Coordinates of C-alpha atoms in Angstrom, one line a residue:
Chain A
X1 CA -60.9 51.0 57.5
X2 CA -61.4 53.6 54.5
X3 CA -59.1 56.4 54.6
X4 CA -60.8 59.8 54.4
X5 CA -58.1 62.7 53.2
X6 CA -58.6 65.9 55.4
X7 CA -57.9 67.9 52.9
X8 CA -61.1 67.0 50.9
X9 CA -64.7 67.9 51.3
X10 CA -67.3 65.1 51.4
X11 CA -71.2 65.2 50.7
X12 CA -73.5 62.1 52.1
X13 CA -73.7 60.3 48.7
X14 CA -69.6 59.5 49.1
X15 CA -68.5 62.2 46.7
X16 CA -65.7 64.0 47.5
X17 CA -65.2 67.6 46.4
X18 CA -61.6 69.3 46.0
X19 CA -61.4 73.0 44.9
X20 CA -58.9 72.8 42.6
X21 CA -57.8 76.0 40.3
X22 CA -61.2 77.3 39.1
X23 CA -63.1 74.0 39.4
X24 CA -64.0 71.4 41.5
X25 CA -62.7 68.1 41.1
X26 CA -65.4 65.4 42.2
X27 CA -65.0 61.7 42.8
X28 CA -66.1 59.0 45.1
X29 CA -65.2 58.1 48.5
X30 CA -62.7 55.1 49.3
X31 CA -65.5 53.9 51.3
X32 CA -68.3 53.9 48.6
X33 CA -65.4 52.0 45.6
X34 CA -65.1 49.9 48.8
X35 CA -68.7 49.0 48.9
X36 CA -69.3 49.0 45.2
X37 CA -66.5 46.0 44.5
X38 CA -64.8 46.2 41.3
X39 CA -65.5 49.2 39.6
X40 CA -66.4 47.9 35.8
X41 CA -67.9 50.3 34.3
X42 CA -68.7 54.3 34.7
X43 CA -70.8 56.9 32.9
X44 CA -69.8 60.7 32.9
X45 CA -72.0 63.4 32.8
X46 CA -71.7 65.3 29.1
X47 CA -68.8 68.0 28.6
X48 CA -70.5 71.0 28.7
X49 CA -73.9 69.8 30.2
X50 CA -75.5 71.8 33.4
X51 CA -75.8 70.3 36.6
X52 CA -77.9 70.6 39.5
X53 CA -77.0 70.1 43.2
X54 CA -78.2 66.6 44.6
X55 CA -78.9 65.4 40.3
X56 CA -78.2 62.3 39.4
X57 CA -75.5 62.6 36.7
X58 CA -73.9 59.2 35.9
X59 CA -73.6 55.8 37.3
X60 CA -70.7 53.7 37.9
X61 CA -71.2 50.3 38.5
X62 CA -69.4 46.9 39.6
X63 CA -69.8 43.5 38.7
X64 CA -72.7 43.0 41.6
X65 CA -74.3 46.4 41.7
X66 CA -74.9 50.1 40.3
X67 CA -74.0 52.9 42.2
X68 CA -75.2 56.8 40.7
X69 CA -73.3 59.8 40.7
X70 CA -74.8 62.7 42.2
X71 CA -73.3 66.0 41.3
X72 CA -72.5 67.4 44.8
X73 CA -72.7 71.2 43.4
X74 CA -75.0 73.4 40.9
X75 CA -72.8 74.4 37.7
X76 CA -71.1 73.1 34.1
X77 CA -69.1 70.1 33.8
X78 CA -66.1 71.2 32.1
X79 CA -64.4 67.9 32.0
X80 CA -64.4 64.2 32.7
X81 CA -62.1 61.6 33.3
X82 CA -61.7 59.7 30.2
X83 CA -58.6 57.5 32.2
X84 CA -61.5 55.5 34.9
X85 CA -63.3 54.8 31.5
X86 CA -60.6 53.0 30.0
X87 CA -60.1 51.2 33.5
X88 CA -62.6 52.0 35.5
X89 CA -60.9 49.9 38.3
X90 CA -58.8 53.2 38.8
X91 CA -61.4 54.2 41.4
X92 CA -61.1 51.0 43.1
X93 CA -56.8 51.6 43.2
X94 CA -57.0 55.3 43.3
X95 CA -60.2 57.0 44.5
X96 CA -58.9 60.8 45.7
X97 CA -56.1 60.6 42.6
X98 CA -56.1 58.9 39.3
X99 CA -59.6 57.7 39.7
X100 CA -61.5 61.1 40.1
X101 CA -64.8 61.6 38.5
X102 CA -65.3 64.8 36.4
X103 CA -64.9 68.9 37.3
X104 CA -67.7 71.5 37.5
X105 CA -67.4 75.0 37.2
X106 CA -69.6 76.6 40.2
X107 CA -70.1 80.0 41.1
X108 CA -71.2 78.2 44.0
X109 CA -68.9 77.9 47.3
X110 CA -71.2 74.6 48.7
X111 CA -71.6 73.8 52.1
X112 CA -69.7 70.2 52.7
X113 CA -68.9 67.9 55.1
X114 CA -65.3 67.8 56.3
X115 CA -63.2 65.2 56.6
X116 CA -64.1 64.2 60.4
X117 CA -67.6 64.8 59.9
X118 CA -67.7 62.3 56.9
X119 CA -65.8 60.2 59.3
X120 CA -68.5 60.2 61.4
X121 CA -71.1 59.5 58.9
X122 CA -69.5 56.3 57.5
X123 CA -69.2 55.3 61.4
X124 CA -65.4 54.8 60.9
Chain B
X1 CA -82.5 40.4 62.3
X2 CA -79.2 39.4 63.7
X3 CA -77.2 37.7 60.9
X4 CA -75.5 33.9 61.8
X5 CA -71.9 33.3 61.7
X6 CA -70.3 29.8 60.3
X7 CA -67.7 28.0 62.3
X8 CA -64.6 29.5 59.9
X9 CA -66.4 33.8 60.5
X10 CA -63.2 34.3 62.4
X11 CA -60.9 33.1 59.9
X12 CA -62.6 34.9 57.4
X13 CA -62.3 38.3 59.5
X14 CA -58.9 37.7 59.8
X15 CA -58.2 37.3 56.0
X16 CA -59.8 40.6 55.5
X17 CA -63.0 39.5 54.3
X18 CA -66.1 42.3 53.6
X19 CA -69.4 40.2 54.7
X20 CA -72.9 40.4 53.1
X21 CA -75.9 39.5 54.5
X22 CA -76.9 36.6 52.8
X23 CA -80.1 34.7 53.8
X24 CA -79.8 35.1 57.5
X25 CA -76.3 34.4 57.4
X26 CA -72.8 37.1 57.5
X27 CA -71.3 35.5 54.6
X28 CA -67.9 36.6 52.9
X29 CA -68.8 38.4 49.6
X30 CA -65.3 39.4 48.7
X31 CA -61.6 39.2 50.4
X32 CA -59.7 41.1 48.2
X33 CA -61.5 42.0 44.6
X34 CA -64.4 40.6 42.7
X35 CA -62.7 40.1 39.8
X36 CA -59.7 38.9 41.0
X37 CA -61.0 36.5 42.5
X38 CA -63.7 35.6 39.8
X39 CA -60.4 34.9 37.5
X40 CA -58.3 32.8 40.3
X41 CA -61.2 30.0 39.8
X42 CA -61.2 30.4 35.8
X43 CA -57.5 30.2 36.0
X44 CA -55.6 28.5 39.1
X45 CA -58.0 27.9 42.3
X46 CA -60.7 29.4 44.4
X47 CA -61.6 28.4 47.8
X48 CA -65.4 29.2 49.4
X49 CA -67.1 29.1 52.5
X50 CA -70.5 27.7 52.0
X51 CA -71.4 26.6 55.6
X52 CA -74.6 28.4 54.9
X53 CA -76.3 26.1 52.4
X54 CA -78.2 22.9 54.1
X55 CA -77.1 19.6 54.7
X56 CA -79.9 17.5 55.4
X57 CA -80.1 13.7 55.4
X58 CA -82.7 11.2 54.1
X59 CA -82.1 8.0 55.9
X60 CA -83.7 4.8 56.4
X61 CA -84.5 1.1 54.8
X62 CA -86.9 3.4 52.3
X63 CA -84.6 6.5 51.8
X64 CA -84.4 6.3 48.1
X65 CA -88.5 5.6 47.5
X66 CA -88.9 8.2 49.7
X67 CA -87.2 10.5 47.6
X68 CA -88.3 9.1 44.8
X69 CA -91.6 11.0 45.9
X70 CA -90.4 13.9 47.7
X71 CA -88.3 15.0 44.6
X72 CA -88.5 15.4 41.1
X73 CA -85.9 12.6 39.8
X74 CA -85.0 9.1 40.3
X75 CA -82.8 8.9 42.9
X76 CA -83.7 5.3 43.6
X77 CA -81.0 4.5 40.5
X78 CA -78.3 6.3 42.5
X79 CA -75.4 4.1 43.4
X80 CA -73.1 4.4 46.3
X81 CA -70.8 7.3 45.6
X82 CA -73.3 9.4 43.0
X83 CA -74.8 12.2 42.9
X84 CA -78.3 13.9 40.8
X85 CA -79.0 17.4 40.7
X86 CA -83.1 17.6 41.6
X87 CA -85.7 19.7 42.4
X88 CA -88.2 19.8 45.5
X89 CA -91.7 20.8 43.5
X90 CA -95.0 22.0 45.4
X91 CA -98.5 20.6 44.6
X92 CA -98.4 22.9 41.5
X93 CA -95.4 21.8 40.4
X94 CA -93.4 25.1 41.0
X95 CA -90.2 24.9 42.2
X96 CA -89.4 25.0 46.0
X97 CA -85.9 24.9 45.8
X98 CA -83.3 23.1 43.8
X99 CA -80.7 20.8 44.9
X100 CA -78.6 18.0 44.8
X101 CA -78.7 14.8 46.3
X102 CA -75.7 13.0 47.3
X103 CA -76.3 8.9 47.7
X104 CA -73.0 7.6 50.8
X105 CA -75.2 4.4 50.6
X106 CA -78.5 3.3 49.6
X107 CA -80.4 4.0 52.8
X108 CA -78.4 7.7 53.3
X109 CA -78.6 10.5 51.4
X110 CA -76.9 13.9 51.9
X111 CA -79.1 16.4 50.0
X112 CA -77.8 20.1 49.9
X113 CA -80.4 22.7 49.6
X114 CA -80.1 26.5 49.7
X115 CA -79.2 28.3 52.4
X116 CA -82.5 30.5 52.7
X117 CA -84.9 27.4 51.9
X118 CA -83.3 25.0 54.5
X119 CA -86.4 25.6 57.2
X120 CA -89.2 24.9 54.2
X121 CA -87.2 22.3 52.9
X122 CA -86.5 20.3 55.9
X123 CA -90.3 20.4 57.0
X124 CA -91.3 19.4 53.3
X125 CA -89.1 16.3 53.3
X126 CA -89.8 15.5 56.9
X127 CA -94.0 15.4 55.8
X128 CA -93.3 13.7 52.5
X129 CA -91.5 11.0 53.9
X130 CA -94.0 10.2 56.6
X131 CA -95.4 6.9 54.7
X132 CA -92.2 5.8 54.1
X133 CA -89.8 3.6 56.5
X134 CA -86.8 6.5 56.1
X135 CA -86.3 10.2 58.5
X136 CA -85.2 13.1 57.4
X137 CA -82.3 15.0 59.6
X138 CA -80.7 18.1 59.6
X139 CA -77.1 18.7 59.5
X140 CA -76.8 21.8 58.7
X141 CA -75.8 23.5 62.1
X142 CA -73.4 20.3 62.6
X143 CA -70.8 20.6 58.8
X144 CA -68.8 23.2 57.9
X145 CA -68.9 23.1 53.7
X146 CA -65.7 24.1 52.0
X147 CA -65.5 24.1 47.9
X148 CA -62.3 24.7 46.0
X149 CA -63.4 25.0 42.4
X150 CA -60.8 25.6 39.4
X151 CA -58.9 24.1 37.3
X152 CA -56.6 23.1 39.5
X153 CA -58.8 22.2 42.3
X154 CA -57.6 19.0 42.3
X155 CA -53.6 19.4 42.7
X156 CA -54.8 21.5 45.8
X157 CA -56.7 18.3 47.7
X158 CA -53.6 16.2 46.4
X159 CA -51.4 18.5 47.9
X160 CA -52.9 18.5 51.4
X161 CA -51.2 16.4 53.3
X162 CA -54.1 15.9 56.1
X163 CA -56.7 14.6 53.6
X164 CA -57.0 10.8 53.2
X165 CA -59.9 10.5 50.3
X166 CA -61.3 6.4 50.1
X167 CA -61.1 7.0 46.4
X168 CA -57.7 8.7 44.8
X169 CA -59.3 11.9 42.8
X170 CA -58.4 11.4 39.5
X171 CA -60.4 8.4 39.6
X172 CA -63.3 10.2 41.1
X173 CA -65.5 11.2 38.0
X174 CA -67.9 14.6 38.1
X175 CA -71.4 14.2 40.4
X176 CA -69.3 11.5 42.5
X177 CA -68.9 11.7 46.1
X178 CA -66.2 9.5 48.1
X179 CA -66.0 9.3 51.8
X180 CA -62.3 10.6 53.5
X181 CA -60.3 10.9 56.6
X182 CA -58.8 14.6 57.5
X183 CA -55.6 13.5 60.1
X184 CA -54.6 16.6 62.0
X185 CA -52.6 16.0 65.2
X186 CA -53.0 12.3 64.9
X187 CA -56.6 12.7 65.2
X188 CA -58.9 11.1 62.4
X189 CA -61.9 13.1 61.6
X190 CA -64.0 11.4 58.4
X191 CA -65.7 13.7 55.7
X192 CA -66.9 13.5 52.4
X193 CA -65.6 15.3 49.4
X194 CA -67.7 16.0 46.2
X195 CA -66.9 16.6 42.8
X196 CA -69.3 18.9 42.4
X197 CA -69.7 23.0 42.1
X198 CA -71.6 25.4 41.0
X199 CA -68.8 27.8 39.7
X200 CA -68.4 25.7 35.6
X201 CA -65.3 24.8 36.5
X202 CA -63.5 21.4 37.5
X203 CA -64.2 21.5 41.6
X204 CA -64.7 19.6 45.1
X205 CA -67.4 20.8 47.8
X206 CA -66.3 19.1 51.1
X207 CA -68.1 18.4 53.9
X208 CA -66.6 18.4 57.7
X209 CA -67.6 18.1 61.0
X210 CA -68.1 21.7 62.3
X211 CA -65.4 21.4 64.9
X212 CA -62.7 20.5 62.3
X213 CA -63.9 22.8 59.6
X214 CA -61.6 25.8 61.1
X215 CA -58.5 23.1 60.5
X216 CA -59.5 21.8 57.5
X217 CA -59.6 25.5 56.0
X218 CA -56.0 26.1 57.2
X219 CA -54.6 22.8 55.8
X220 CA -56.3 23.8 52.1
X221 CA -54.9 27.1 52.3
X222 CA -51.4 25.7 52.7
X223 CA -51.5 23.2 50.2
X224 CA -53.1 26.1 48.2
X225 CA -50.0 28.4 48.3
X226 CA -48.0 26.7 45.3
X227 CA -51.3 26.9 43.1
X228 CA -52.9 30.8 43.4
X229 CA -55.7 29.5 45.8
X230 CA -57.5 32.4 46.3
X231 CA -60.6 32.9 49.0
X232 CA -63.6 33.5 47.3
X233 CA -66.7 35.2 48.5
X234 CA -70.2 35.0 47.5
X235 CA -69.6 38.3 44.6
X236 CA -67.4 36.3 43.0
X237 CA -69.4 32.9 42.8
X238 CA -72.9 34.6 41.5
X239 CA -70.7 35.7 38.9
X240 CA -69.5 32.4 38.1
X241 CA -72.6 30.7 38.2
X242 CA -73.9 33.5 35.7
X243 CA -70.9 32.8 33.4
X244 CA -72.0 28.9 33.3
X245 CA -75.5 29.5 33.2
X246 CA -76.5 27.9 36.2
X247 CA -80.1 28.9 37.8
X248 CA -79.9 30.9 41.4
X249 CA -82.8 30.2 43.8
X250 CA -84.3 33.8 44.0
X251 CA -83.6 34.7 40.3
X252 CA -84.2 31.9 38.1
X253 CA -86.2 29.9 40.5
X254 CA -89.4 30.7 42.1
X255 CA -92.4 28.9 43.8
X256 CA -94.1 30.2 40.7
X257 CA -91.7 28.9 38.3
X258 CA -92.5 25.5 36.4
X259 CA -89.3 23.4 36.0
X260 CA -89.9 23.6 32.1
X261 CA -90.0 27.8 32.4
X262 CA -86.5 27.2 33.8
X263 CA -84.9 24.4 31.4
X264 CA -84.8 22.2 34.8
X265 CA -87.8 19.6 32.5
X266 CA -84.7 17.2 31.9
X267 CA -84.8 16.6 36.2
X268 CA -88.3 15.9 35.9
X269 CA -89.1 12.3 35.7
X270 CA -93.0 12.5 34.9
X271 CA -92.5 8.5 34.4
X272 CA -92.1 7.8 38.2
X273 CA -95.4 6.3 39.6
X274 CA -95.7 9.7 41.7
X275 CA -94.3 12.5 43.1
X276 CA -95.4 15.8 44.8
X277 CA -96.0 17.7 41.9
X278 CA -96.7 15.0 39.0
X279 CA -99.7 15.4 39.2
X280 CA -100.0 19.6 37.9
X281 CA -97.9 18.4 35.2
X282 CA -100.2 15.9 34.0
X283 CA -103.1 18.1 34.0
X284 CA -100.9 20.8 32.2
X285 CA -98.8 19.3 29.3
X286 CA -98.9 22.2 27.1
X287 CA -96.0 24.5 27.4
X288 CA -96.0 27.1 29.4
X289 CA -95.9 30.7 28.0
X290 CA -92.9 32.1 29.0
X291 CA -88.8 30.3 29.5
X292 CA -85.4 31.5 30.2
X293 CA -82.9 32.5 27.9
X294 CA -80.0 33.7 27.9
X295 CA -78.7 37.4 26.3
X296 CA -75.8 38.8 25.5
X297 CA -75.8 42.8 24.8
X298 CA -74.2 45.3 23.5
X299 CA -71.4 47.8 25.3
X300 CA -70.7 47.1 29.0
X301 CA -73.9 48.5 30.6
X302 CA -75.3 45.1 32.5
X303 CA -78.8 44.8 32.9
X304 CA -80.0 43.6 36.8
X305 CA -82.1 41.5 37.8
X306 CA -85.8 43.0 37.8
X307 CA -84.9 45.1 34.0
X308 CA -87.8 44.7 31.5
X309 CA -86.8 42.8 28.0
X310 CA -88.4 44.6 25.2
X311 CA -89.3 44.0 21.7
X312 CA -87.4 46.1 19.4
X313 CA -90.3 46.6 16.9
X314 CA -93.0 47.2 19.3
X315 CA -91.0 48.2 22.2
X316 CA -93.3 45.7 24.1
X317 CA -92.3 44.3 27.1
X318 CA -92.3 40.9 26.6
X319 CA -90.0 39.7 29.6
X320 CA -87.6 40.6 32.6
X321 CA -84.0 39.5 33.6
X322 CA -83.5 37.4 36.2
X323 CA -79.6 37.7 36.6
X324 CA -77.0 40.0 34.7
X325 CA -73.7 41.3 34.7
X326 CA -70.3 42.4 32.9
X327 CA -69.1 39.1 32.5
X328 CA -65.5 39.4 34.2
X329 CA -64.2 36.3 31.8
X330 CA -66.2 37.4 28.7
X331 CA -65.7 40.6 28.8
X332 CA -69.2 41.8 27.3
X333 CA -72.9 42.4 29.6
X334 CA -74.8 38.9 29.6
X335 CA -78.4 38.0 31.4
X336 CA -80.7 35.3 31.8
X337 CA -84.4 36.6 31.4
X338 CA -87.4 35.3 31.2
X339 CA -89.4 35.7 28.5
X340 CA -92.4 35.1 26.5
X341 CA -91.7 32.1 24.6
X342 CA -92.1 34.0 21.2
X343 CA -88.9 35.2 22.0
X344 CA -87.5 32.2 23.3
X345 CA -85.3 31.6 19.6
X346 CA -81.3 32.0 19.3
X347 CA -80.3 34.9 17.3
X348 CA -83.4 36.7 18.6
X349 CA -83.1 40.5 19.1
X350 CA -84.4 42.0 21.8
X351 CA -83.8 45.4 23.8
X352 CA -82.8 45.5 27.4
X353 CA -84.0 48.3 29.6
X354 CA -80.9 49.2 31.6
X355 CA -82.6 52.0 33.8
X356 CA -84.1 53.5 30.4
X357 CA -81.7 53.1 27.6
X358 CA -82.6 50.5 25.5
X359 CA -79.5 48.7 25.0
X360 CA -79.9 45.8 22.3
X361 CA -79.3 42.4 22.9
X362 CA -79.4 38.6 21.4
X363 CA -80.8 35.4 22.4
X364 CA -77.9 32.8 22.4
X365 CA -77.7 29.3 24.1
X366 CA -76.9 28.6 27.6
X367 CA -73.7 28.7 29.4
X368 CA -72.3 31.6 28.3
X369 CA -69.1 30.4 29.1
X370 CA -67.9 26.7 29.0
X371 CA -64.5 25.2 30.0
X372 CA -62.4 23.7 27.9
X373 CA -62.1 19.6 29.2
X374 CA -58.5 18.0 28.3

């Protein structure tokens, strides 16, 4: 059973979105670190670097397989998590805390999935 | 395609396992974490559920010439109680599957094949040993196969008090097989335990009568609990197996791939008077043009199986990985590949293409990770 905060917002890739001061904090779901195995090793989109809605924009990957990272809005990375690079088996322990991914800066307010329509989704 | 279940899929639920579909079969690929259980079998114990993989049996007055033909080794020099790693060729000498034959006396042989080839292999032996005075029968859907693999696999059989082996196990040496008795409830069920494994380490594969398997997976997790026995699923042993640079049907080993292209030449005995397959590699003595290798690369990016090998001068490709990962006990990426033979030279560099980064690499000898034997 994968626990799915209702206070985040979730896109179909497994990302999860929080609005958080005047970013968004992004990271993947419980389900998708779930699936991946051991997280061993993640790449972060560049400081700085624009990104697209639905882009690939790094990769994190376990010892069987390789999962991307999708940037789940259009706008400028302003920072990434240099803690699940160090251990990148944070996002196995700690997906919605310690493990997050990186924050963009969007003008954008996108259209996610909540919390019981994600729910739905992973058929939990 | 609805997957099959072993005898012990209930057991497995209620550890917790996440299943895979692995050749037909809902398999455990991990109970608790990859790694952690990767390390339990480098370090204490690991126990597997490999009811998938076929159990077939050769018997019959002629079992052993019969094999002698149907395979790629001798197994007519196998005594009671050993066992030979082989291959089952086609007409062209590529490999069917590999597997490893297990002599309980010299007319019956336990041969364990690969889960996914048990159909082809089964009707392969049962044609080639048509001439001969032996039949081929399979066990498969009968045997529950258990391994616990680690160093110390074998304080973990000691310590179950329910298993009787014929031979004590210090005594039994590696590739040796001895017959047992499991006594649950006052009831004696026989079996056969294996020092074998596929995992680099010390370990026992043991073979059960389906009905029992359930109880004989209880009674090693109990006499597991003073040793770190973890349950290990499938994630965890493909690592392993990477780590001691052992071939996987599917990556290494094709219907395409000459035993020679895969280091397997050593199980080929081209002296034998025939064998399915001899005859290709008479016609074809040269070398073939390509061979595996193994690579170990830079950062901790692995390359998959399927990534292109490149030259670093002419950013040619001159090969493809077979199997790779972040080595859990090593610590750094490392593949096997096959490529052209060129390239085939320790110390070689060479570039993998990890979804289009070339990320260098090095040729260096096979396994990539060896124990260390008291």
């Amino acid at each position: 059973m994968s626990d799915v905060p209702s206070h985040l917002r979730y896109t179909s890739d497994h990302e999860w979105v929080l609005a958080d001061g005047d970013s968004l904090k992004i990271g993947i779901t419980r389900y998708a670190a779930d699936a991946l195995g051991d997280v061993v090793y993640v790449d972060h989109p560049a400081v700085g670097s624009s990104v697209q809605a639905g882009a690939i924009v790094g990769e994190v990957e376990s010892t069987k397989s390789v999962g991307e990272i999708f940037s789940p809005v259009t706008g400028t990375v302003v920072e990434t998590n240099q803690a699940v690079v160090d251990d990148p088996e944070l996002i196995n322990r700690d997906p919605y805390g310690e493990g997050w991914l990186f924050r963009v800066d969007t003008p954008d307010s996108p259209d996610l999935m909540d919390a019981d329509a994600y729910t739905a989704l992973i058929g939990q | 395609m609805t997957s099959r279940h072993t005898p012990l899929h209930q057991i497995h639920e209620q550890a917790g396992a996440s299943f895979t579909d692995f050749s037909g079969w809902s398999m455990p690929v991990r109970y608790s974490s990859d790694l952690a259980e990767h390390h339990a079998v480098r370090t204490t114990a690991g126990l597997f559920d490999l009811s998938h993989m076929a159990e077939i049996r050769v018997v019959g007055r002629e079992a052993a010439a019969a094999l002698d033909y149907a395979l790629s080794g001798r197994l007519s020099v196998l005594e009671n109680g050993e066992a030979k790693y082989s291959l089952i060729l086609n007409d062209r000498a590529g490999i069917i599957d590999d597997l490893v034959v297990y002599c309980l006396a010299q007319d019956d042989y336990l041969i364990v094949a690969n889960a996914g080839n048990r159909d082809e292999v089964v009707a392969e032996l049962t044609a080639r040993v048509d001439r001969f005075d032996a039949s081929v029968r399979d066990d498969t859907d009968q045997t529950v196969m258990v391994a616990v693999q680690g160093p110390v696999a074998r304080e973990v059989l000691d310590a179950a008090p329910e298993l009787h082996p014929d031979t004590e196990l210090s005594d039994l040496g590696y590739y040796r097989i001895t017959s047992a008795v499991f006594r649950a409830e006052s009831v004696d069920t026989p079996l056969w335990v294996a020092r074998t494994g596929y995992t680099g380490e010390d370990g026992f594969e043991l073979y059960i009568d389906k009905d029992h398997g359930a109880a004989l997976w209880q009674a090693l997790v109990a006499a597991g609990v003073d040793y770190d026995l973890q349950l290990c699923g499938l994630a965890a042993r493909d690592t392993l197996r990477l780590e001691a640079g052992m071939a996987l049907y599917g990556n290494e080993l094709h219907p395409t791939t000459k035993p020679a292209e895969a280091r397997l030449a050593r199980v080929v005995d081209k002296e034998k008077d025939d064998f399915v397959g001899k005859a290709w590699l008479v016609e074809h003595p040269e070398p073939s043009t390509r061979i595996l290798v193994g690579l170990v690369a830079e950062g901790r990016r692995a390359a998959r199986a399927g990534y292109p090998v490149v030259d670093p001068g002419t950013m040619d490709v001159v090969g493809q990985v077979t199997s790779g990962a972040l080595s859990p006990t090593l610590g750094y990426p490392i593949a096997m590949a096959m490529v052209e033979r060129d390239y085939k030279d320790l110390d070689t560099e060479l570039h993998l293409d990890v979804r289009g980064q070339m990320v260098p690499a090095r040729v260096v000898a096979l396994p990539f990770y060896r124990r260390r034997k008291d």
